Amino acid sequence: MTLSQKQQARLSLLPLLLFVALFLGTGLYLQSQGVDYAFYQLPGPVAIIPALVLAIWLYKAPLAESIEVLVKGAGNSNIITMCIIYLLAGAFATVAQATGGVDAVVNAGLSLVPAQFLLPGLFVISAIVATAMGTSMGTIGALAPIAVGLSSQAQLEPTLVAGVLLSGAIFGDNLSIISDTTIASTRTQGAQMKDKFKENLKIALPAALVTLALFAFLAQSHAEVRVQDFSWTGVLPYAAILFLAVAGMNVFAVLLLGIVLAALQGAVLADYQLTNLGKDIYKGFGSMQEIFLLSMLVGALGEFVKQQGGLQYLSSHVTAWALKLKLAGNKAQQLAIAALAFVSNLCIANNTVAIVVTGDVSKDIAQHHQIPPKRSASLLDVFACIAQGLVPYGAQALLLGASFGISPWDVVTHSYYCLILAVFATARILVEKIDRSDF
């Protein structure tokens, strides 16, 4: 990079910092002042507008060209995929609620699982479904309506329940062999999926067991839970969806089928009027308006950062910082790969894109310092997923915030698995010695 390019790259990060300062700073300040719903006083889609204006100004190109960059980022295939999932998840939740399916599943769960085991149970279910589906978003979309009802009936903190779902979803997204993050990390590093899975499991499983114990402790409650009358037929749509998800059906097909099954169950076995289906679906779409818009605009902001070399600038500085550490072997280089994935994802809030963007640099580091492909692929996936579970402007936190009616900040501050995973993953880098025969 020339001096002017480095300056441009540094400046390209300012809009992101402005957005974070406005979005989080305003919410945290108002919360400290005791304002109700502090994080809703300045909605995310509004907070990001000044950042986009600054990004366009810093881009220093004709306005038409800047608009093209904005549209390219907002229309990224990963962003549009998430937005469609938002819509389908919102429609499914609304139709399931209207047909009585949510109440049936909640009361069925309460009749089978003691209140003190609901949190660890939800974590395990979320982890299994996410591993089978290969998507944390699809998992959250399918399970959030159930979890919202359970938290109310069992008198559990909604923020804690949302953190449980996010924790399990990130666990599965990180491990699944059909996840986008797995595919991206193995392809960019030239690793085998089964080898990367085994490498990840050595970190993720111990972290999950500690998280499970933590949730079991936090769930200790003596509140009396009253199970209301319910019909087991209302559980059928959810049972079918979870079975198909575990069987590996595409998330779009799962959510569409869920809408259809919930409506049919309500019409045939309850008193739901199919004439209301269209309005309920549209109502569900509307409930996802805020996160739909914010996801597209975050994608646009990330594109400006990428176009102006902001991510490349971060990569070079993070790598240089890691190499200054006085660590034996190639531990510093492993930390560099981990930091690249983590920091990049903080900037663009999309773990798959962060892996793709940093893949080539990470592969070059790995090859020059005898880090096996399976290890570099594992580090990329693990730390990108950790960051994804900790950014309040990430898709998962936004969807859970909308589903539970809470701040995305409250969601990520209860994402305990991601924090525990970060500790285990970093410790493994610092303690374990790589077997050179694996290279």
CSV table of C-alpha atoms in Angstrom, one decimal:
chain,number,residue,atom,x,y,z
A,1,MET,CA,0.0,0.0,0.0
A,2,THR,CA,1.1,3.5,-0.8
A,3,LEU,CA,0.9,6.2,1.9
A,4,SER,CA,-2.3,7.6,0.4
A,5,GLN,CA,-3.8,4.1,0.1
A,6,LYS,CA,-3.0,3.5,3.8
A,7,GLN,CA,-4.6,6.7,4.8
A,8,GLN,CA,-7.7,5.9,2.7
A,9,ALA,CA,-7.9,2.5,4.3
A,10,ARG,CA,-7.7,3.9,7.8
A,11,LEU,CA,-10.4,6.5,7.0
A,12,SER,CA,-12.7,3.8,5.6
A,13,LEU,CA,-13.0,2.4,9.1
A,14,LEU,CA,-14.4,5.7,10.5
A,15,PRO,CA,-18.0,5.1,9.3
A,16,LEU,CA,-18.1,1.8,11.1
A,17,LEU,CA,-16.9,3.3,14.3
A,18,LEU,CA,-19.4,6.1,13.9
A,19,PHE,CA,-22.2,3.6,13.5
A,20,VAL,CA,-21.1,1.6,16.6
A,21,ALA,CA,-20.7,4.8,18.6
A,22,LEU,CA,-24.2,6.0,17.7
A,23,PHE,CA,-26.0,2.7,17.9
A,24,LEU,CA,-24.4,1.3,21.1
A,25,GLY,CA,-23.4,4.6,22.7
A,26,THR,CA,-26.9,6.1,22.6
A,27,GLY,CA,-28.4,3.0,24.0
A,28,LEU,CA,-25.9,2.6,26.8
A,29,TYR,CA,-26.2,6.2,27.7
A,30,LEU,CA,-30.0,6.2,27.8
A,31,GLN,CA,-29.9,3.0,29.7
A,32,SER,CA,-27.7,4.5,32.3
A,33,GLN,CA,-30.2,7.4,32.6
A,34,GLY,CA,-33.0,4.9,33.3
A,35,VAL,CA,-34.8,5.4,30.0
A,36,ASP,CA,-37.2,2.5,29.2
A,37,TYR,CA,-36.4,0.6,26.0
A,38,ALA,CA,-33.2,2.6,25.8
A,39,PHE,CA,-31.8,0.8,22.7
A,40,TYR,CA,-35.1,1.4,20.8
A,41,GLN,CA,-34.9,5.2,21.1
A,42,LEU,CA,-32.5,5.3,18.2
A,43,PRO,CA,-33.3,2.5,15.8
A,44,GLY,CA,-30.4,0.8,14.1
A,45,PRO,CA,-31.5,1.6,10.5
A,46,VAL,CA,-31.5,5.3,11.5
A,47,ALA,CA,-28.3,5.2,13.4
A,48,ILE,CA,-26.4,3.8,10.4
A,49,ILE,CA,-27.5,6.6,8.0
A,50,PRO,CA,-24.9,9.1,9.2
A,51,ALA,CA,-22.3,6.4,8.9
A,52,LEU,CA,-23.3,5.7,5.3
A,53,VAL,CA,-23.2,9.4,4.4
A,54,LEU,CA,-19.7,9.6,5.8
A,55,ALA,CA,-18.7,6.5,3.9
A,56,ILE,CA,-19.9,8.0,0.6
A,57,TRP,CA,-18.1,11.2,1.3
A,58,LEU,CA,-14.8,9.4,2.2
A,59,TYR,CA,-15.1,7.3,-0.9
A,60,LYS,CA,-14.4,10.4,-3.0
A,61,ALA,CA,-16.1,9.2,-6.2
A,62,PRO,CA,-19.0,10.4,-8.3
A,63,LEU,CA,-22.2,10.0,-6.4
A,64,ALA,CA,-23.5,7.5,-9.0
A,65,GLU,CA,-20.5,5.3,-8.5
A,66,SER,CA,-20.8,5.5,-4.7
A,67,ILE,CA,-24.5,4.5,-4.9
A,68,GLU,CA,-23.4,1.4,-7.0
A,69,VAL,CA,-21.0,0.4,-4.2
A,70,LEU,CA,-23.8,0.8,-1.6
A,71,VAL,CA,-26.3,-1.3,-3.7
A,72,LYS,CA,-23.6,-4.0,-4.3
A,73,GLY,CA,-23.0,-4.3,-0.6
A,74,ALA,CA,-26.7,-4.3,0.3
A,75,GLY,CA,-27.5,-6.8,-2.4
A,76,ASN,CA,-24.8,-9.3,-1.5
A,77,SER,CA,-26.1,-12.8,-1.8
A,78,ASN,CA,-25.4,-13.6,1.8
A,79,ILE,CA,-27.3,-10.5,2.9
A,80,ILE,CA,-30.3,-11.2,0.7
A,81,THR,CA,-30.3,-14.8,1.9
A,82,MET,CA,-30.5,-13.6,5.5
A,83,CYS,CA,-33.2,-11.1,4.7
A,84,ILE,CA,-35.4,-13.8,3.2
A,85,ILE,CA,-34.9,-16.0,6.2
A,86,TYR,CA,-36.0,-13.0,8.4
A,87,LEU,CA,-39.2,-12.8,6.4
A,88,LEU,CA,-40.0,-16.5,6.6
A,89,ALA,CA,-39.1,-16.7,10.2
A,90,GLY,CA,-41.4,-13.8,11.0
A,91,ALA,CA,-44.2,-15.3,9.1
A,92,PHE,CA,-43.8,-18.7,10.7
A,93,ALA,CA,-43.7,-17.2,14.2
A,94,THR,CA,-46.9,-15.1,13.6
A,95,VAL,CA,-48.9,-18.0,12.0
A,96,ALA,CA,-47.8,-20.4,14.7
A,97,GLN,CA,-48.9,-18.0,17.3
A,98,ALA,CA,-52.2,-17.4,15.6
A,99,THR,CA,-53.0,-21.1,15.3
A,100,GLY,CA,-52.1,-21.9,18.9
A,101,GLY,CA,-49.0,-23.9,18.0
A,102,VAL,CA,-46.7,-21.9,20.1
A,103,ASP,CA,-48.9,-22.3,23.2
A,104,ALA,CA,-49.2,-26.0,22.6
A,105,VAL,CA,-45.4,-26.5,22.3
A,106,VAL,CA,-44.7,-24.4,25.3
A,107,ASN,CA,-47.1,-26.3,27.5
A,108,ALA,CA,-45.9,-29.6,26.1
A,109,GLY,CA,-42.4,-28.7,27.0
A,110,LEU,CA,-43.3,-27.6,30.5
A,111,SER,CA,-45.1,-30.9,31.0
A,112,LEU,CA,-42.1,-33.0,30.0
A,113,VAL,CA,-39.1,-30.9,31.2
A,114,PRO,CA,-38.7,-29.5,34.8
A,115,ALA,CA,-38.2,-25.8,34.8
A,116,GLN,CA,-34.7,-26.1,36.2
A,117,PHE,CA,-33.6,-28.0,33.1
A,118,LEU,CA,-35.2,-25.7,30.4
A,119,LEU,CA,-32.1,-23.6,29.8
A,120,PRO,CA,-29.6,-26.5,29.3
A,121,GLY,CA,-32.4,-28.4,27.3
A,122,LEU,CA,-32.8,-25.4,25.0
A,123,PHE,CA,-29.1,-25.2,24.5
A,124,VAL,CA,-28.8,-28.8,23.5
A,125,ILE,CA,-31.8,-28.6,21.1
A,126,SER,CA,-30.5,-25.4,19.5
A,127,ALA,CA,-27.0,-27.0,19.1
A,128,ILE,CA,-28.4,-30.2,17.5
A,129,VAL,CA,-30.7,-28.4,15.1
A,130,ALA,CA,-28.0,-25.9,14.1
A,131,THR,CA,-25.5,-28.7,13.5
A,132,ALA,CA,-28.0,-30.5,11.3
A,133,MET,CA,-29.2,-27.5,9.4
A,134,GLY,CA,-25.8,-25.8,9.0
A,135,THR,CA,-27.3,-22.4,9.8
A,136,SER,CA,-27.6,-20.4,13.0
A,137,MET,CA,-30.2,-18.1,11.4
A,138,GLY,CA,-32.5,-21.0,10.4
A,139,THR,CA,-32.2,-22.5,13.9
A,140,ILE,CA,-33.1,-19.3,15.6
A,141,GLY,CA,-36.0,-18.7,13.2
A,142,ALA,CA,-37.5,-22.1,14.0
A,143,LEU,CA,-36.9,-22.1,17.8
A,144,ALA,CA,-37.4,-18.5,18.8
A,145,PRO,CA,-41.2,-18.7,18.9
A,146,ILE,CA,-41.1,-21.7,21.2
A,147,ALA,CA,-38.4,-20.1,23.4
A,148,VAL,CA,-40.3,-16.9,23.8
A,149,GLY,CA,-43.3,-18.8,25.2
A,150,LEU,CA,-41.2,-20.9,27.5
A,151,SER,CA,-39.4,-18.0,29.0
A,152,SER,CA,-42.7,-16.4,29.9
A,153,GLN,CA,-44.3,-19.5,31.3
A,154,ALA,CA,-41.3,-20.6,33.3
A,155,GLN,CA,-40.6,-17.1,34.5
A,156,LEU,CA,-37.1,-17.1,33.0
A,157,GLU,CA,-35.3,-13.9,31.9
A,158,PRO,CA,-35.9,-13.4,28.2
A,159,THR,CA,-32.3,-12.1,27.8
A,160,LEU,CA,-30.9,-15.3,29.2
A,161,VAL,CA,-33.1,-17.5,27.1
A,162,ALA,CA,-32.1,-15.5,24.0
A,163,GLY,CA,-28.5,-16.0,25.0
A,164,VAL,CA,-29.0,-19.7,25.3
A,165,LEU,CA,-30.5,-20.0,21.8
A,166,LEU,CA,-27.7,-17.9,20.3
A,167,SER,CA,-25.1,-20.0,22.1
A,168,GLY,CA,-26.5,-23.3,20.8
A,169,ALA,CA,-26.9,-21.9,17.3
A,170,ILE,CA,-23.3,-20.7,17.1
A,171,PHE,CA,-22.1,-24.1,18.4
A,172,GLY,CA,-23.9,-25.9,15.6
A,173,ASP,CA,-23.0,-23.3,12.9
A,174,ASN,CA,-19.4,-23.7,13.8
A,175,LEU,CA,-19.3,-27.5,13.7
A,176,SER,CA,-21.8,-28.4,11.0
A,177,ILE,CA,-20.2,-29.8,7.8
A,178,ILE,CA,-22.9,-28.2,5.7
A,179,SER,CA,-22.5,-24.7,7.2
A,180,ASP,CA,-21.3,-21.9,5.0
A,181,THR,CA,-18.5,-21.1,7.4
A,182,THR,CA,-17.2,-24.7,7.2
A,183,ILE,CA,-17.4,-24.7,3.4
A,184,ALA,CA,-15.6,-21.3,3.2
A,185,SER,CA,-12.9,-22.1,5.7
A,186,THR,CA,-12.0,-25.5,4.3
A,187,ARG,CA,-12.0,-24.3,0.7
A,188,THR,CA,-9.8,-21.3,1.4
A,189,GLN,CA,-7.4,-23.4,3.4
A,190,GLY,CA,-7.4,-26.5,1.3
A,191,ALA,CA,-8.5,-28.7,4.3
A,192,GLN,CA,-10.8,-31.7,4.4
A,193,MET,CA,-14.1,-31.2,6.1
A,194,LYS,CA,-13.8,-34.2,8.4
A,195,ASP,CA,-10.4,-33.1,9.5
A,196,LYS,CA,-11.6,-29.6,10.3
A,197,PHE,CA,-14.6,-31.0,12.1
A,198,LYS,CA,-12.4,-33.1,14.4
A,199,GLU,CA,-10.1,-30.1,15.0
A,200,ASN,CA,-13.1,-27.9,15.9
A,201,LEU,CA,-14.7,-30.6,18.1
A,202,LYS,CA,-11.6,-30.6,20.4
A,203,ILE,CA,-12.3,-26.9,21.2
A,204,ALA,CA,-16.1,-26.7,20.9
A,205,LEU,CA,-17.1,-29.8,23.0
A,206,PRO,CA,-15.3,-28.8,26.2
A,207,ALA,CA,-16.6,-25.2,25.8
A,208,ALA,CA,-20.1,-26.6,25.3
A,209,LEU,CA,-19.9,-28.8,28.4
A,210,VAL,CA,-18.8,-25.9,30.6
A,211,THR,CA,-21.6,-23.7,29.1
A,212,LEU,CA,-24.1,-26.5,29.7
A,213,ALA,CA,-23.1,-26.6,33.4
A,214,LEU,CA,-23.4,-22.8,33.6
A,215,PHE,CA,-26.9,-22.7,32.1
A,216,ALA,CA,-28.0,-25.5,34.5
A,217,PHE,CA,-26.7,-23.4,37.4
A,218,LEU,CA,-28.4,-20.2,36.1
A,219,ALA,CA,-31.7,-22.0,35.6
A,220,GLN,CA,-32.1,-22.9,39.2
A,221,SER,CA,-35.5,-21.5,40.1
A,222,HIS,CA,-38.1,-22.4,42.6
A,223,ALA,CA,-40.9,-20.6,40.7
A,224,GLU,CA,-44.0,-22.7,40.3
A,225,VAL,CA,-44.7,-23.4,36.7
A,226,ARG,CA,-48.4,-24.0,35.8
A,227,VAL,CA,-49.0,-26.1,32.7
A,228,GLN,CA,-52.2,-25.0,30.9
A,229,ASP,CA,-54.5,-27.3,28.9
A,230,PHE,CA,-53.2,-27.9,25.4
A,231,SER,CA,-53.6,-30.2,22.4
A,232,TRP,CA,-50.8,-32.4,21.3
A,233,THR,CA,-51.9,-31.8,17.7
A,234,GLY,CA,-50.5,-28.3,18.0
A,235,VAL,CA,-47.0,-29.7,18.4
A,236,LEU,CA,-47.1,-31.6,15.1
A,237,PRO,CA,-45.9,-28.7,12.9
A,238,TYR,CA,-42.9,-28.1,15.1
A,239,ALA,CA,-42.1,-31.8,15.4
A,240,ALA,CA,-42.2,-32.1,11.6
A,241,ILE,CA,-40.0,-29.1,11.2
A,242,LEU,CA,-37.4,-30.2,13.7
A,243,PHE,CA,-37.3,-33.7,12.1
A,244,LEU,CA,-36.8,-32.2,8.6
A,245,ALA,CA,-34.2,-29.8,9.9
A,246,VAL,CA,-32.2,-32.6,11.5
A,247,ALA,CA,-32.6,-34.6,8.3
A,248,GLY,CA,-30.8,-31.7,6.5
A,249,MET,CA,-33.6,-30.0,4.6
A,250,ASN,CA,-32.9,-26.6,3.2
A,251,VAL,CA,-33.8,-23.8,5.7
A,252,PHE,CA,-36.1,-22.1,3.2
A,253,ALA,CA,-38.1,-25.3,2.6
A,254,VAL,CA,-38.2,-25.9,6.4
A,255,LEU,CA,-39.7,-22.5,7.2
A,256,LEU,CA,-42.1,-22.5,4.3
A,257,LEU,CA,-43.3,-25.9,5.2
A,258,GLY,CA,-43.7,-24.8,8.8
A,259,ILE,CA,-46.0,-22.0,7.7
A,260,VAL,CA,-48.1,-24.4,5.7
A,261,LEU,CA,-48.3,-27.0,8.4
A,262,ALA,CA,-49.1,-24.5,11.1
A,263,ALA,CA,-51.9,-23.1,9.0
A,264,LEU,CA,-53.4,-26.5,8.1
A,265,GLN,CA,-53.1,-27.7,11.7
A,266,GLY,CA,-55.0,-24.6,12.9
A,267,ALA,CA,-57.7,-24.9,10.2
A,268,VAL,CA,-58.3,-28.7,10.6
A,269,LEU,CA,-57.8,-29.3,14.3
A,270,ALA,CA,-58.4,-25.9,15.8
A,271,ASP,CA,-60.6,-22.9,14.9
A,272,TYR,CA,-58.2,-21.0,12.7
A,273,GLN,CA,-59.7,-19.3,9.6
A,274,LEU,CA,-57.5,-19.8,6.5
A,275,THR,CA,-58.9,-16.5,5.2
A,276,ASN,CA,-56.6,-14.8,7.8
A,277,LEU,CA,-53.4,-16.6,6.6
A,278,GLY,CA,-52.4,-13.9,4.1
A,279,LYS,CA,-52.7,-11.2,6.7
A,280,ASP,CA,-50.8,-13.2,9.3
A,281,ILE,CA,-48.0,-13.9,6.9
A,282,TYR,CA,-47.7,-10.2,6.0
A,283,LYS,CA,-47.9,-9.3,9.7
A,284,GLY,CA,-44.9,-11.6,10.3
A,285,PHE,CA,-43.1,-9.9,7.4
A,286,GLY,CA,-43.7,-6.5,9.0
A,287,SER,CA,-42.3,-7.7,12.4
A,288,MET,CA,-38.9,-8.1,10.7
A,289,GLN,CA,-38.8,-4.7,9.0
A,290,GLU,CA,-36.1,-3.2,11.3
A,291,ILE,CA,-33.6,-6.1,11.1
A,292,PHE,CA,-34.3,-6.5,7.4
A,293,LEU,CA,-33.3,-2.9,6.7
A,294,LEU,CA,-30.4,-2.9,9.1
A,295,SER,CA,-28.8,-6.0,7.7
A,296,MET,CA,-28.9,-4.6,4.2
A,297,LEU,CA,-27.4,-1.3,5.3
A,298,VAL,CA,-24.7,-3.0,7.4
A,299,GLY,CA,-23.8,-5.0,4.2
A,300,ALA,CA,-23.5,-1.7,2.3
A,301,LEU,CA,-21.3,-0.2,4.9
A,302,GLY,CA,-19.1,-3.3,4.9
A,303,GLU,CA,-18.7,-3.0,1.1
A,304,PHE,CA,-17.3,0.5,1.5
A,305,VAL,CA,-14.8,-0.7,4.0
A,306,LYS,CA,-13.7,-3.6,1.8
A,307,GLN,CA,-13.5,-1.5,-1.4
A,308,GLN,CA,-11.2,1.1,0.2
A,309,GLY,CA,-8.8,-1.5,1.6
A,310,GLY,CA,-10.0,-1.2,5.2
A,311,LEU,CA,-9.9,-5.0,5.7
A,312,GLN,CA,-6.5,-5.4,4.1
A,313,TYR,CA,-5.2,-2.6,6.3
A,314,LEU,CA,-6.6,-4.4,9.4
A,315,SER,CA,-5.1,-7.7,8.2
A,316,SER,CA,-1.6,-6.3,7.9
A,317,HIS,CA,-1.6,-4.6,11.3
A,318,VAL,CA,-3.2,-7.5,13.1
A,319,THR,CA,-0.6,-9.8,11.7
A,320,ALA,CA,2.3,-7.4,12.6
A,321,TRP,CA,0.9,-7.1,16.1
A,322,ALA,CA,0.8,-10.9,16.6
A,323,LEU,CA,4.3,-11.4,15.3
A,324,LYS,CA,5.7,-9.0,17.9
A,325,LEU,CA,4.6,-11.5,20.6
A,326,LYS,CA,7.4,-13.5,22.1
A,327,LEU,CA,5.8,-17.0,21.6
A,328,ALA,CA,7.5,-20.3,20.8
A,329,GLY,CA,6.9,-22.1,17.6
A,330,ASN,CA,4.1,-20.7,15.4
A,331,LYS,CA,1.7,-19.7,18.1
A,332,ALA,CA,2.0,-16.0,17.2
A,333,GLN,CA,1.0,-16.9,13.6
A,334,GLN,CA,-2.0,-18.9,14.8
A,335,LEU,CA,-3.1,-15.9,16.9
A,336,ALA,CA,-2.7,-13.7,13.9
A,337,ILE,CA,-5.1,-16.0,11.9
A,338,ALA,CA,-7.5,-16.0,14.8
A,339,ALA,CA,-7.4,-12.2,15.2
A,340,LEU,CA,-7.8,-11.7,11.4
A,341,ALA,CA,-11.1,-13.6,11.4
A,342,PHE,CA,-12.3,-12.0,14.6
A,343,VAL,CA,-11.6,-8.4,13.7
A,344,SER,CA,-12.8,-8.7,10.1
A,345,ASN,CA,-16.1,-10.1,11.4
A,346,LEU,CA,-16.5,-7.2,13.8
A,347,CYS,CA,-16.3,-4.9,10.8
A,348,ILE,CA,-18.7,-6.7,8.4
A,349,ALA,CA,-20.9,-8.8,10.8
A,350,ASN,CA,-21.0,-11.7,8.5
A,351,ASN,CA,-18.8,-14.7,9.5
A,352,THR,CA,-18.8,-16.4,6.1
A,353,VAL,CA,-17.7,-13.2,4.3
A,354,ALA,CA,-15.1,-12.5,6.9
A,355,ILE,CA,-13.6,-16.0,6.3
A,356,VAL,CA,-13.6,-15.5,2.6
A,357,VAL,CA,-12.0,-12.0,2.8
A,358,THR,CA,-9.2,-13.2,5.2
A,359,GLY,CA,-8.8,-16.7,3.7
A,360,ASP,CA,-5.9,-16.0,1.3
A,361,VAL,CA,-3.8,-14.1,3.9
A,362,SER,CA,-4.4,-16.8,6.5
A,363,LYS,CA,-3.4,-19.6,4.0
A,364,ASP,CA,-0.2,-17.7,3.2
A,365,ILE,CA,0.6,-17.4,6.9
A,366,ALA,CA,-0.2,-21.0,7.5
A,367,GLN,CA,2.0,-22.3,4.6
A,368,HIS,CA,5.0,-20.2,5.6
A,369,HIS,CA,4.9,-21.3,9.2
A,370,GLN,CA,3.9,-24.9,9.0
A,371,ILE,CA,0.4,-24.6,10.3
A,372,PRO,CA,-1.7,-27.5,9.0
A,373,PRO,CA,-4.7,-26.6,6.8
A,374,LYS,CA,-7.1,-28.2,9.2
A,375,ARG,CA,-5.8,-26.0,12.0
A,376,SER,CA,-5.9,-22.7,10.0
A,377,ALA,CA,-9.4,-23.6,8.8
A,378,SER,CA,-10.5,-24.4,12.3
A,379,LEU,CA,-9.1,-21.1,13.6
A,380,LEU,CA,-10.9,-19.1,10.9
A,381,ASP,CA,-14.2,-20.7,11.6
A,382,VAL,CA,-14.1,-20.7,15.4
A,383,PHE,CA,-13.0,-17.0,15.8
A,384,ALA,CA,-15.4,-15.7,13.0
A,385,CYS,CA,-18.2,-17.5,14.7
A,386,ILE,CA,-17.2,-16.1,18.1
A,387,ALA,CA,-17.3,-12.6,16.8
A,388,GLN,CA,-20.7,-13.3,15.1
A,389,GLY,CA,-22.1,-14.2,18.4
A,390,LEU,CA,-20.9,-11.1,20.1
A,391,VAL,CA,-21.7,-8.3,17.7
A,392,PRO,CA,-25.1,-6.7,18.5
A,393,TYR,CA,-25.5,-5.6,14.9
A,394,GLY,CA,-25.1,-9.2,13.6
A,395,ALA,CA,-28.0,-11.0,12.0
A,396,GLN,CA,-28.5,-13.5,14.9
A,397,ALA,CA,-28.6,-10.9,17.6
A,398,LEU,CA,-31.0,-8.8,15.6
A,399,LEU,CA,-33.4,-11.6,14.9
A,400,LEU,CA,-33.4,-12.7,18.6
A,401,GLY,CA,-33.9,-9.1,19.7
A,402,ALA,CA,-36.9,-8.7,17.5
A,403,SER,CA,-38.3,-12.1,18.5
A,404,PHE,CA,-38.0,-11.5,22.3
A,405,GLY,CA,-38.7,-7.7,22.2
A,406,ILE,CA,-35.3,-7.0,23.8
A,407,SER,CA,-32.2,-5.1,22.8
A,408,PRO,CA,-29.6,-6.9,20.6
A,409,TRP,CA,-27.0,-5.7,23.1
A,410,ASP,CA,-28.8,-7.7,25.9
A,411,VAL,CA,-28.7,-10.7,23.6
A,412,VAL,CA,-25.0,-10.7,23.0
A,413,THR,CA,-24.1,-10.0,26.6
A,414,HIS,CA,-25.8,-13.3,27.5
A,415,SER,CA,-24.0,-15.3,24.8
A,416,TYR,CA,-21.9,-17.1,27.3
A,417,TYR,CA,-20.9,-19.9,25.0
A,418,CYS,CA,-19.1,-17.5,22.6
A,419,LEU,CA,-17.1,-16.1,25.5
A,420,ILE,CA,-16.2,-19.5,26.9
A,421,LEU,CA,-15.3,-20.8,23.4
A,422,ALA,CA,-12.9,-17.8,23.0
A,423,VAL,CA,-11.1,-18.7,26.2
A,424,PHE,CA,-10.8,-22.4,25.2
A,425,ALA,CA,-9.7,-21.6,21.7
A,426,THR,CA,-7.1,-19.1,22.8
A,427,ALA,CA,-5.8,-21.4,25.5
A,428,ARG,CA,-5.4,-24.3,23.0
A,429,ILE,CA,-3.3,-22.0,20.7
A,430,LEU,CA,-1.0,-21.1,23.6
A,431,VAL,CA,-0.7,-24.5,25.2
A,432,GLU,CA,-0.9,-27.2,22.5
A,433,LYS,CA,2.1,-28.0,20.3
A,434,ILE,CA,1.2,-28.8,16.6
A,435,ASP,CA,2.2,-32.2,15.3
A,436,ARG,CA,4.4,-31.5,12.3
A,437,SER,CA,3.3,-34.8,10.7
A,438,ASP,CA,-0.2,-33.2,10.2
A,439,PHE,CA,1.3,-30.6,7.9
